[in-house]
Amino acid sequence: MNHRELPPNMVPLLGQERGLLLGKIVMLGLLGVPWTFIPEYWMLWAGLTAMVGWSVLVSLKRCRVAKAYRRQDEQRAYEAQNKIFGKVTRLGHITDAFVQNLRGRSGVLIGALGKELLFYNPWAPKAGNLAVFGPAGTGKSSTMILGTLLNVWNMLGKGALRFSIWVYDPKGELYFVSAAFRKWCGQRIFLIDPFGVTGKKTFYNPLDCVARAVIFMTGELRNWCAFIANCLIPEPEGNKGKTDNSFFREAAKLFLQRLMVYLAVFETLNCHPVRLRELVSCSESNLVMIGNKMRTYEHQLTNRPDTSAKDKEKFRNLEILVQGYGERLLDEMNARNFPSTRQEAEQALDIYDGSTDFGKSTMHSDFPLEEILDEKSTAYVVMPGSKSGTHGQFSSWVSAQMIETIARQEKPSKILLLLDEMGNMPRLPDDTIKKNFALLRSLQARTATFWQSPSQPKIYGDDIAKLIMDQSSLLAAWSIRDPDMAKEFERRSGQTTVKKRSYAKDPKAMEHSWSYSSQEALEPVLSETEILQLPDDEMLVAISGQKMLRMRRIPFWKIGLMRRVAQKNPSEPHDGYPPQDTVEWPY
């Protein structure tokens, strides 16, 4: 309610009322003269005195009201100065300095703020990993992922942000749309597609790293075997401690490690998952023979006179490892629980059947993972949705192996891991997840994870889910349906001071003027209700240490250059672009 909307007689001007009051008081004083010198007309003077006295009382009241409204005007003028507010927070604006730094054309496409496209450089100071949340079918692939893969400024031009990309492609569409263009830009294209979704038959043996550890004597044989065993037999979703089956799982992991060491040392050329599956299922007599062979192992170059002392030490360490594993294998076979241990290992390797095309695709490799770490390569891991339930373990194994390969590199190399639909990917080993989000920053590795809901990271347990959120320098979300996620972004939007005004009347004195009060209160910049009701084409972006951004999601086909270079997606009808979506940005 505004006092200027009140009737004019209720808004007297203080200066005028003061003048009138002074005049009336003088008039009241002058009436004393006729009372003194002409008393016979006392009735007239009494009436005039009463009239002037009443007028003085009215003016006093009007002066009091005028003072009250004048104080209100002064209070409003004082409140208009921002310096009196306790906190002033707002959403990010295009004029903010940190937003200006996002206007470069290289990096990960975020979206549009106003009419400006914004890109996030994961290798900028204080930048890092990304975590993106959006329900299924809302365009995670067509916006941020393909907007990054089709960005020519990441590959060509002066000052281009050159880096390699590892892409988990659960549908194959990312390869179809972007691979040809990236190859034209000079990128080396690597493909792991065991089911031939792309029309190309590829081969990748995830046990190559074990064989090479023996061939090149890197000293990593034991570590690689333990890592692969954790990939083959992961912890159950959300597991926080020991379960009833944990004993057999751990025993099966050790059993697999023994056999992997045997393959790497004695059958180096046949060191692949299919052969490992055969050894797990072989007869006990064959396992005894394997154990005895390992227990008596001696490297043929250990005692040669031309072998250097350094090499002799490596060979001796390998002998100790193999002999020890052989003895333990024989001991484990005599345990009462060995049949259950073997059954657990057989289940882990069930999909690696040498009579299937998938099994044959894992018997050798087209390339080693180290070749991707040259800052000019793109690798796609394609796993069709129809096979993700049965064979998804392979894609998570390969992705985890890529992370381990990065961790073992001595020289940093820029690489971005784009893990689409990570919540539907079979569980990665906990140690690998921790290593990826907490330790690989110094090696220039960055990860962009894409989830359908905030509950999906919890398949790794609450601690790792919190680690993923805390170690992601950029959080983006749209079509938010989860109240907990809405509260998280409400908290990240910050709080600001708002002025609350109230007007009231005393119910016992309704003839009196309105009383006015003003106070400051803290409110979130975006409330939970506002976040849950955001339009589908809007997104919220929280960058570490900066104001939160409310932006538009931009599919790649709204950017003219990306639309021209994108190849047809066979899974989409016609050209795959909604007819109402036209180009808004030419570059």
XYZ file of C-alpha atoms in Angstrom:
587
model
C 0.000 0.000 0.000
C 1.407 3.405 -0.987
C 0.641 6.497 1.082
C 0.293 8.540 -2.101
C -2.831 6.568 -2.927
C -4.598 7.874 0.212
C -7.114 10.790 0.042
C -5.382 14.196 -0.255
C -6.594 15.410 3.177
C -4.731 12.483 4.770
C -1.430 13.459 3.223
C -0.815 17.049 4.429
C 2.440 18.729 3.665
C 4.440 19.233 6.819
C 5.675 22.751 5.935
C 2.206 24.069 5.105
C 0.683 22.560 8.231
C 3.341 24.130 10.406
C 2.590 27.571 8.912
C -1.137 27.140 9.366
C -0.655 25.942 12.926
C 1.483 28.970 13.745
C -1.130 31.310 12.278
C -3.921 29.677 14.248
C -1.946 29.922 17.497
C -1.335 33.643 16.842
C -5.053 34.098 16.132
C -5.884 32.315 19.372
C -3.607 34.731 21.230
C -5.126 37.778 19.557
C -8.588 36.719 20.730
C -7.462 37.632 24.251
C -7.610 41.351 23.304
C -11.411 41.557 22.698
C -11.980 39.382 25.788
C -10.153 42.083 27.765
C -11.501 45.292 26.230
C -14.978 44.283 24.945
C -16.217 41.730 27.495
C -19.906 42.431 26.782
C -19.598 40.336 23.601
C -18.203 37.361 25.501
C -20.480 34.873 23.765
C -19.047 35.855 20.373
C -15.516 35.670 21.638
C -16.179 32.288 23.238
C -17.478 30.894 19.950
C -14.522 32.254 18.008
C -12.103 30.914 20.637
C -13.695 27.455 20.423
C -13.516 27.454 16.612
C -9.870 28.532 16.555
C -8.989 26.100 19.336
C -10.605 23.201 17.462
C -8.749 24.235 14.310
C -5.481 24.202 16.285
C -6.195 20.674 17.512
C -6.926 19.520 13.936
C -3.690 21.093 12.698
C -1.732 19.394 15.480
C -3.099 16.025 14.402
C -2.384 16.738 10.743
C 1.175 17.765 11.640
C 1.623 14.478 13.482
C 0.376 12.524 10.448
C 2.559 14.584 8.131
C 5.606 13.844 10.282
C 4.805 10.115 10.184
C 4.590 10.060 6.392
C 7.694 12.174 6.106
C 9.569 9.636 8.229
C 8.259 6.888 5.931
C 9.537 8.737 2.863
C 12.922 9.202 4.512
C 12.977 5.492 5.458
C 12.186 4.434 1.891
C 14.893 6.693 0.522
C 17.354 5.230 3.007
C 16.310 1.661 2.187
C 16.946 2.326 -1.502
C 20.659 2.433 -0.722
C 21.975 -1.152 -1.086
C 24.597 -0.581 1.552
C 22.076 -1.100 4.320
C 21.202 -4.668 3.251
C 22.680 -7.566 5.194
C 23.325 -9.684 2.067
C 22.901 -8.992 -1.627
C 23.134 -12.153 -3.755
C 21.803 -12.797 -7.239
C 22.112 -15.161 -10.166
C 25.009 -14.776 -12.554
C 24.678 -12.145 -15.272
C 26.293 -11.809 -18.671
C 28.251 -8.783 -17.400
C 29.932 -10.733 -14.589
C 33.660 -11.268 -15.003
C 33.489 -15.050 -14.619
C 30.782 -15.233 -17.290
C 32.991 -13.268 -19.661
C 35.630 -15.981 -19.211
C 33.061 -18.565 -20.365
C 32.449 -16.811 -23.684
C 35.438 -18.436 -25.370
C 34.543 -20.990 -28.023
C 36.637 -23.912 -26.795
C 35.801 -26.424 -24.109
C 32.546 -28.092 -23.097
C 29.376 -26.461 -24.411
C 27.224 -25.461 -21.432
C 24.327 -23.544 -22.960
C 23.203 -19.985 -23.647
C 22.906 -17.060 -21.259
C 20.820 -14.496 -23.040
C 22.154 -14.504 -26.592
C 25.659 -15.653 -25.693
C 26.907 -19.252 -25.922
C 29.012 -20.264 -22.937
C 31.760 -22.907 -22.899
C 33.501 -24.398 -19.871
C 37.243 -25.018 -19.998
C 37.959 -27.890 -17.564
C 41.680 -27.031 -17.586
C 41.261 -23.391 -16.603
C 42.537 -22.359 -13.153
C 40.276 -23.713 -10.390
C 38.266 -25.689 -12.978
C 37.840 -29.443 -12.948
C 35.320 -32.243 -13.396
C 31.684 -31.900 -14.445
C 28.531 -33.631 -13.182
C 25.342 -33.287 -15.221
C 21.859 -34.424 -14.193
C 18.910 -34.786 -16.545
C 16.100 -37.348 -16.868
C 16.202 -39.915 -19.656
C 15.271 -38.566 -23.062
C 15.791 -34.893 -22.206
C 18.782 -34.326 -24.475
C 21.997 -34.838 -22.531
C 23.663 -36.235 -25.656
C 22.375 -33.630 -28.114
C 23.332 -30.664 -25.943
C 26.491 -30.847 -23.873
C 28.065 -34.052 -25.254
C 27.659 -33.540 -28.998
C 28.105 -29.806 -28.479
C 31.588 -30.687 -27.248
C 32.415 -33.395 -29.793
C 31.371 -31.178 -32.737
C 33.184 -28.081 -31.488
C 35.820 -27.323 -34.107
C 37.551 -24.852 -31.774
C 38.654 -27.785 -29.616
C 40.732 -29.136 -32.499
C 41.625 -26.449 -35.044
C 42.697 -22.847 -35.039
C 45.172 -20.732 -33.177
C 44.756 -21.135 -29.448
C 42.556 -24.225 -29.794
C 42.084 -26.217 -26.621
C 43.510 -29.524 -27.864
C 42.795 -32.656 -25.856
C 41.879 -36.299 -26.319
C 38.387 -37.571 -25.542
C 37.212 -40.920 -24.208
C 33.498 -41.391 -24.947
C 31.220 -43.983 -23.418
C 28.525 -44.234 -26.098
C 25.667 -46.472 -24.884
C 23.623 -46.048 -28.076
C 26.197 -45.512 -30.803
C 24.695 -42.173 -31.833
C 27.682 -40.156 -30.642
C 29.973 -42.089 -32.992
C 27.607 -41.789 -35.960
C 27.146 -38.027 -35.575
C 30.649 -36.856 -34.651
C 33.363 -39.383 -35.610
C 33.663 -38.428 -39.292
C 33.995 -34.730 -38.508
C 36.580 -35.273 -35.796
C 38.590 -37.439 -38.172
C 38.403 -34.681 -40.806
C 39.801 -32.274 -38.187
C 42.874 -34.484 -37.801
C 41.813 -36.520 -34.791
C 42.768 -40.186 -34.583
C 39.597 -42.220 -34.142
C 39.618 -45.367 -31.997
C 36.573 -47.588 -31.702
C 35.648 -50.391 -29.309
C 32.434 -51.904 -30.663
C 32.308 -55.640 -29.901
C 28.785 -56.053 -31.319
C 29.356 -54.125 -34.543
C 26.664 -51.506 -33.908
C 28.570 -49.056 -36.096
C 28.983 -51.607 -38.872
C 32.654 -52.098 -38.052
C 34.019 -55.178 -36.338
C 36.526 -54.184 -33.693
C 38.748 -56.117 -31.304
C 39.941 -55.252 -27.848
C 41.540 -57.584 -25.313
C 41.351 -56.111 -21.785
C 44.035 -58.571 -20.598
C 46.677 -57.113 -22.908
C 47.923 -54.943 -20.051
C 48.703 -58.087 -18.048
C 50.672 -59.676 -20.880
C 52.615 -56.479 -21.568
C 53.496 -56.174 -17.882
C 55.429 -59.439 -18.319
C 56.814 -58.704 -21.789
C 58.183 -55.290 -20.808
C 58.857 -56.212 -17.160
C 57.136 -53.084 -15.861
C 56.641 -54.478 -12.367
C 52.880 -53.843 -12.615
C 51.771 -57.470 -13.091
C 50.363 -57.946 -9.610
C 48.626 -54.556 -9.588
C 46.984 -55.115 -12.975
C 45.747 -58.554 -11.959
C 44.228 -57.217 -8.738
C 42.582 -54.357 -10.621
C 41.068 -56.655 -13.266
C 39.762 -59.016 -10.594
C 37.962 -56.062 -8.983
C 36.454 -55.162 -12.363
C 35.242 -58.692 -13.010
C 33.753 -59.095 -9.530
C 32.628 -55.620 -8.386
C 31.028 -54.833 -5.061
C 27.205 -54.875 -4.969
C 25.445 -51.562 -5.524
C 25.467 -49.323 -2.478
C 27.602 -51.822 -0.547
C 29.067 -50.282 2.592
C 30.610 -53.277 4.267
C 30.860 -57.022 4.388
C 27.938 -59.087 3.166
C 27.134 -62.775 3.373
C 28.737 -63.375 -0.029
C 31.808 -61.191 0.482
C 34.027 -64.114 1.547
C 33.391 -66.018 -1.689
C 33.821 -62.848 -3.757
C 37.226 -62.132 -2.267
C 38.294 -65.750 -2.695
C 37.157 -65.706 -6.334
C 39.168 -62.526 -6.960
C 42.315 -64.191 -5.634
C 41.617 -67.283 -7.736
C 41.341 -65.155 -10.877
C 44.567 -63.329 -10.035
C 46.500 -66.607 -9.824
C 45.235 -67.717 -13.240
C 45.918 -64.330 -14.854
C 49.516 -64.487 -13.678
C 49.780 -67.986 -15.133
C 48.430 -66.810 -18.513
C 50.734 -63.797 -18.644
C 53.854 -65.842 -17.872
C 53.240 -69.214 -19.529
C 50.681 -68.435 -22.266
C 51.478 -64.836 -23.118
C 50.021 -64.997 -26.636
C 46.793 -66.520 -25.315
C 46.327 -64.087 -22.458
C 42.707 -63.039 -23.060
C 39.343 -63.417 -21.244
C 38.259 -66.425 -23.318
C 41.309 -68.447 -22.284
C 40.923 -67.255 -18.694
C 37.356 -68.565 -18.721
C 38.592 -71.923 -19.986
C 41.140 -72.186 -17.180
C 38.559 -71.319 -14.533
C 36.339 -74.151 -15.774
C 39.069 -76.736 -16.385
C 39.406 -79.949 -14.384
C 41.030 -80.024 -10.973
C 43.881 -82.135 -12.332
C 44.707 -79.377 -14.815
C 44.548 -76.787 -12.047
C 46.962 -78.901 -9.984
C 49.297 -79.065 -12.973
C 49.071 -75.268 -13.350
C 49.837 -74.792 -9.644
C 52.859 -77.092 -9.780
C 54.143 -75.405 -12.912
C 53.912 -71.996 -11.252
C 55.480 -73.233 -8.010
C 58.624 -74.409 -9.804
C 58.904 -71.450 -12.194
C 62.346 -70.036 -13.013
C 62.915 -67.349 -15.612
C 65.235 -68.518 -18.378
C 67.259 -65.288 -18.359
C 67.866 -65.067 -14.621
C 71.151 -66.978 -14.583
C 72.555 -65.910 -17.945
C 75.929 -64.173 -17.584
C 74.986 -61.354 -19.979
C 71.920 -60.371 -17.913
C 72.408 -57.112 -16.031
C 71.989 -56.943 -12.284
C 68.933 -54.718 -12.674
C 67.247 -57.188 -15.009
C 68.158 -60.114 -12.766
C 66.383 -58.377 -9.906
C 63.256 -57.931 -12.059
C 63.311 -61.575 -13.127
C 63.818 -62.715 -9.554
C 60.866 -60.622 -8.338
C 58.717 -62.181 -11.058
C 59.832 -65.671 -9.990
C 58.903 -64.945 -6.371
C 55.462 -63.694 -7.421
C 54.705 -66.654 -9.702
C 56.003 -69.275 -7.263
C 54.051 -67.764 -4.386
C 50.842 -67.631 -6.411
C 51.336 -71.263 -7.453
C 51.641 -72.447 -3.856
C 48.591 -70.463 -2.796
C 46.570 -71.809 -5.717
C 47.273 -75.360 -4.584
C 46.379 -74.473 -0.999
C 43.120 -72.794 -2.042
C 42.083 -75.827 -4.062
C 42.161 -77.923 -0.891
C 39.778 -75.590 0.918
C 36.204 -76.741 1.496
C 34.772 -73.619 -0.091
C 36.728 -73.955 -3.347
C 33.691 -75.112 -5.423
C 31.819 -71.943 -4.403
C 34.899 -69.860 -5.166
C 35.186 -71.364 -8.626
C 31.463 -70.862 -9.260
C 31.773 -67.163 -8.407
C 34.670 -66.811 -10.872
C 32.792 -68.718 -13.588
C 29.829 -66.362 -13.278
C 32.108 -63.353 -13.669
C 33.518 -64.733 -16.952
C 30.333 -66.271 -18.317
C 29.971 -63.805 -21.227
C 33.492 -64.467 -22.568
C 32.585 -67.534 -24.591
C 34.997 -68.278 -27.437
C 32.179 -69.616 -29.620
C 30.433 -66.206 -29.762
C 31.355 -63.155 -31.814
C 31.641 -61.129 -28.637
C 34.081 -63.592 -27.105
C 36.187 -63.642 -30.268
C 36.355 -59.826 -30.249
C 38.187 -59.944 -26.898
C 40.973 -62.313 -28.016
C 43.274 -59.580 -29.348
C 43.429 -55.788 -29.595
C 43.416 -53.293 -32.427
C 45.315 -50.742 -30.308
C 46.687 -50.205 -26.785
C 44.974 -47.612 -24.608
C 48.207 -45.651 -24.221
C 47.895 -44.478 -27.841
C 44.854 -42.392 -26.916
C 46.906 -40.219 -24.560
C 48.379 -37.988 -27.269
C 45.955 -35.014 -26.954
C 44.693 -35.592 -30.513
C 42.613 -38.768 -30.344
C 38.983 -39.706 -29.778
C 37.970 -43.154 -28.543
C 34.376 -44.416 -28.591
C 33.161 -47.355 -26.503
C 29.856 -48.501 -28.002
C 27.571 -50.844 -26.105
C 23.979 -51.246 -27.375
C 21.234 -50.883 -24.805
C 19.928 -54.367 -25.563
C 23.258 -55.825 -24.392
C 24.023 -53.514 -21.485
C 22.284 -55.781 -18.984
C 24.334 -58.843 -19.909
C 27.543 -57.461 -21.407
C 27.712 -54.010 -19.831
C 30.437 -55.287 -17.533
C 32.818 -55.187 -20.490
C 32.266 -51.468 -21.164
C 32.724 -50.544 -17.502
C 35.843 -52.739 -17.362
C 37.356 -50.992 -20.371
C 36.462 -47.519 -19.047
C 37.976 -48.341 -15.661
C 41.080 -49.641 -17.426
C 41.383 -46.321 -19.260
C 41.369 -44.510 -15.915
C 44.029 -46.858 -14.547
C 46.126 -46.355 -17.681
C 46.004 -42.587 -17.162
C 47.000 -43.006 -13.518
C 50.091 -44.991 -14.514
C 51.384 -42.386 -16.965
C 54.407 -40.378 -15.908
C 53.750 -37.517 -18.337
C 50.504 -35.511 -17.999
C 48.257 -35.518 -21.056
C 44.992 -33.645 -21.494
C 42.088 -36.042 -21.826
C 38.374 -35.612 -21.186
C 36.299 -38.634 -20.209
C 32.686 -38.213 -21.384
C 30.726 -40.895 -19.541
C 27.158 -40.777 -20.846
C 24.459 -42.551 -18.819
C 26.993 -43.432 -16.162
C 24.235 -44.426 -13.774
C 23.276 -47.265 -16.128
C 26.874 -48.389 -16.603
C 27.790 -51.395 -14.439
C 29.583 -50.393 -11.294
C 33.226 -49.339 -11.583
C 35.639 -50.398 -8.819
C 35.500 -48.043 -5.842
C 39.256 -47.437 -5.896
C 39.065 -46.446 -9.559
C 36.280 -43.937 -8.901
C 38.173 -42.399 -5.988
C 41.355 -42.216 -8.028
C 39.577 -40.620 -10.978
C 37.882 -37.836 -9.020
C 40.539 -37.140 -6.418
C 43.989 -37.932 -7.840
C 44.058 -37.537 -11.634
C 43.812 -33.749 -11.680
C 47.595 -33.417 -11.673
C 47.752 -35.659 -14.767
C 45.435 -33.281 -16.692
C 42.570 -35.800 -16.816
C 39.043 -34.445 -16.481
C 35.746 -36.325 -16.282
C 32.233 -35.298 -17.295
C 29.677 -37.693 -15.836
C 26.045 -37.713 -16.969
C 23.320 -39.065 -14.675
C 19.558 -39.419 -14.917
C 18.922 -38.564 -11.264
C 20.874 -37.622 -8.115
C 20.147 -41.059 -6.668
C 22.266 -42.845 -9.293
C 25.696 -41.906 -7.852
C 24.596 -43.596 -4.633
C 25.114 -46.997 -6.250
C 28.720 -46.429 -5.143
C 27.660 -45.656 -1.573
C 27.032 -42.345 0.161
C 30.708 -41.506 0.663
C 31.695 -41.879 -2.987
C 28.484 -40.165 -4.135
C 29.449 -37.187 -1.990
C 32.995 -37.326 -3.377
C 31.634 -37.143 -6.939
C 29.557 -34.067 -6.077
C 32.308 -32.348 -4.094
C 35.005 -32.941 -6.724
C 32.868 -31.667 -9.614
C 33.651 -28.009 -10.248
C 30.578 -27.645 -12.449
C 27.137 -29.024 -11.623
C 24.374 -28.731 -14.204
C 20.787 -29.936 -14.000
C 17.477 -29.512 -15.785
C 13.951 -30.928 -15.548
C 14.621 -31.339 -11.842
C 12.049 -33.642 -10.287
C 13.817 -34.727 -7.134
C 13.115 -32.515 -4.071
C 16.565 -33.238 -2.626
C 18.229 -32.029 -5.818
C 15.993 -28.934 -5.785
C 17.085 -28.214 -2.208
C 20.728 -28.670 -3.227
C 20.430 -26.067 -5.983
C 18.377 -23.801 -3.698
C 21.301 -23.898 -1.285
C 23.813 -23.272 -4.059
C 21.821 -20.293 -5.376
C 22.635 -18.462 -2.149
C 20.565 -16.228 0.104
C 19.767 -12.573 -0.310
C 18.185 -9.891 1.865
C 14.678 -8.832 0.916
C 12.622 -5.987 2.426
C 9.237 -6.881 3.805
C 6.756 -4.051 4.427
C 3.510 -4.238 6.326
C 0.643 -1.830 6.970
C -1.832 -2.121 9.811
C -4.564 -0.274 11.700
C -5.502 -0.499 15.321
C -8.895 -2.286 15.302
C -9.917 -0.198 18.321
C -9.111 3.066 16.571
C -9.981 2.593 12.924
C -10.223 6.363 12.477
C -6.471 6.634 12.938
C -4.101 6.479 9.954
C -2.329 3.297 8.788
C 0.821 2.278 10.667
C 3.776 1.182 8.544
C 6.656 -1.174 9.369
C 9.605 -2.485 7.351
C 12.091 -5.260 8.068
C 14.789 -7.305 6.335
C 14.632 -11.088 5.876
C 16.838 -13.752 4.248
C 15.380 -15.723 1.351
C 16.979 -18.043 -1.257
C 17.637 -16.501 -4.635
C 15.751 -19.441 -6.189
C 13.309 -21.333 -4.014
C 12.742 -25.077 -4.165
C 9.320 -24.528 -5.742
C 10.746 -22.273 -8.461
C 13.425 -24.844 -9.266
C 10.928 -27.700 -9.542
C 8.798 -25.578 -11.901
C 11.577 -24.488 -14.273
C 10.725 -24.830 -17.992
C 12.177 -27.894 -19.704
C 14.465 -25.807 -21.922
C 16.139 -24.101 -18.955
C 18.985 -25.396 -16.843
C 20.794 -24.439 -13.671
C 24.585 -24.357 -13.637
C 26.601 -24.072 -10.437
C 30.299 -23.365 -10.947
C 32.556 -23.667 -7.937
C 33.073 -20.314 -6.234
C 30.756 -18.380 -8.588
C 27.161 -17.239 -8.740
C 24.721 -19.804 -10.044
C 23.579 -19.426 -13.656
C 20.091 -19.884 -15.040
C 20.587 -20.716 -18.707
C 18.967 -22.148 -21.805
C 19.856 -25.631 -22.996
C 21.079 -25.517 -26.581
C 21.025 -28.621 -28.830
C 23.915 -28.705 -31.267
C 21.672 -28.225 -34.316
C 20.859 -24.667 -33.223
C 24.515 -23.800 -33.926
C 24.986 -23.461 -37.674
C 28.556 -24.765 -37.916
C 27.822 -27.848 -35.815
C 24.639 -28.548 -37.740
C 26.521 -28.492 -41.046
C 29.300 -30.859 -39.991
C 27.157 -33.355 -38.025
C 26.525 -36.656 -39.768
C 23.156 -38.375 -39.961
C 22.100 -40.459 -36.985
C 20.589 -43.725 -38.302
C 18.390 -44.042 -35.221
C 16.671 -40.710 -35.923
C 14.089 -40.135 -38.697
C 14.918 -37.788 -41.581
C 17.618 -35.355 -40.514
C 16.884 -35.858 -36.833
C 16.160 -32.189 -36.109
C 12.759 -30.929 -34.936
C 11.330 -28.684 -37.688
C 10.659 -25.858 -35.238
C 14.323 -25.713 -34.192
C 16.205 -23.340 -36.439
C 19.778 -22.070 -36.381
C 20.301 -19.292 -33.829
C 24.101 -19.037 -33.901
C 26.040 -19.193 -37.183
C 29.394 -20.248 -35.677
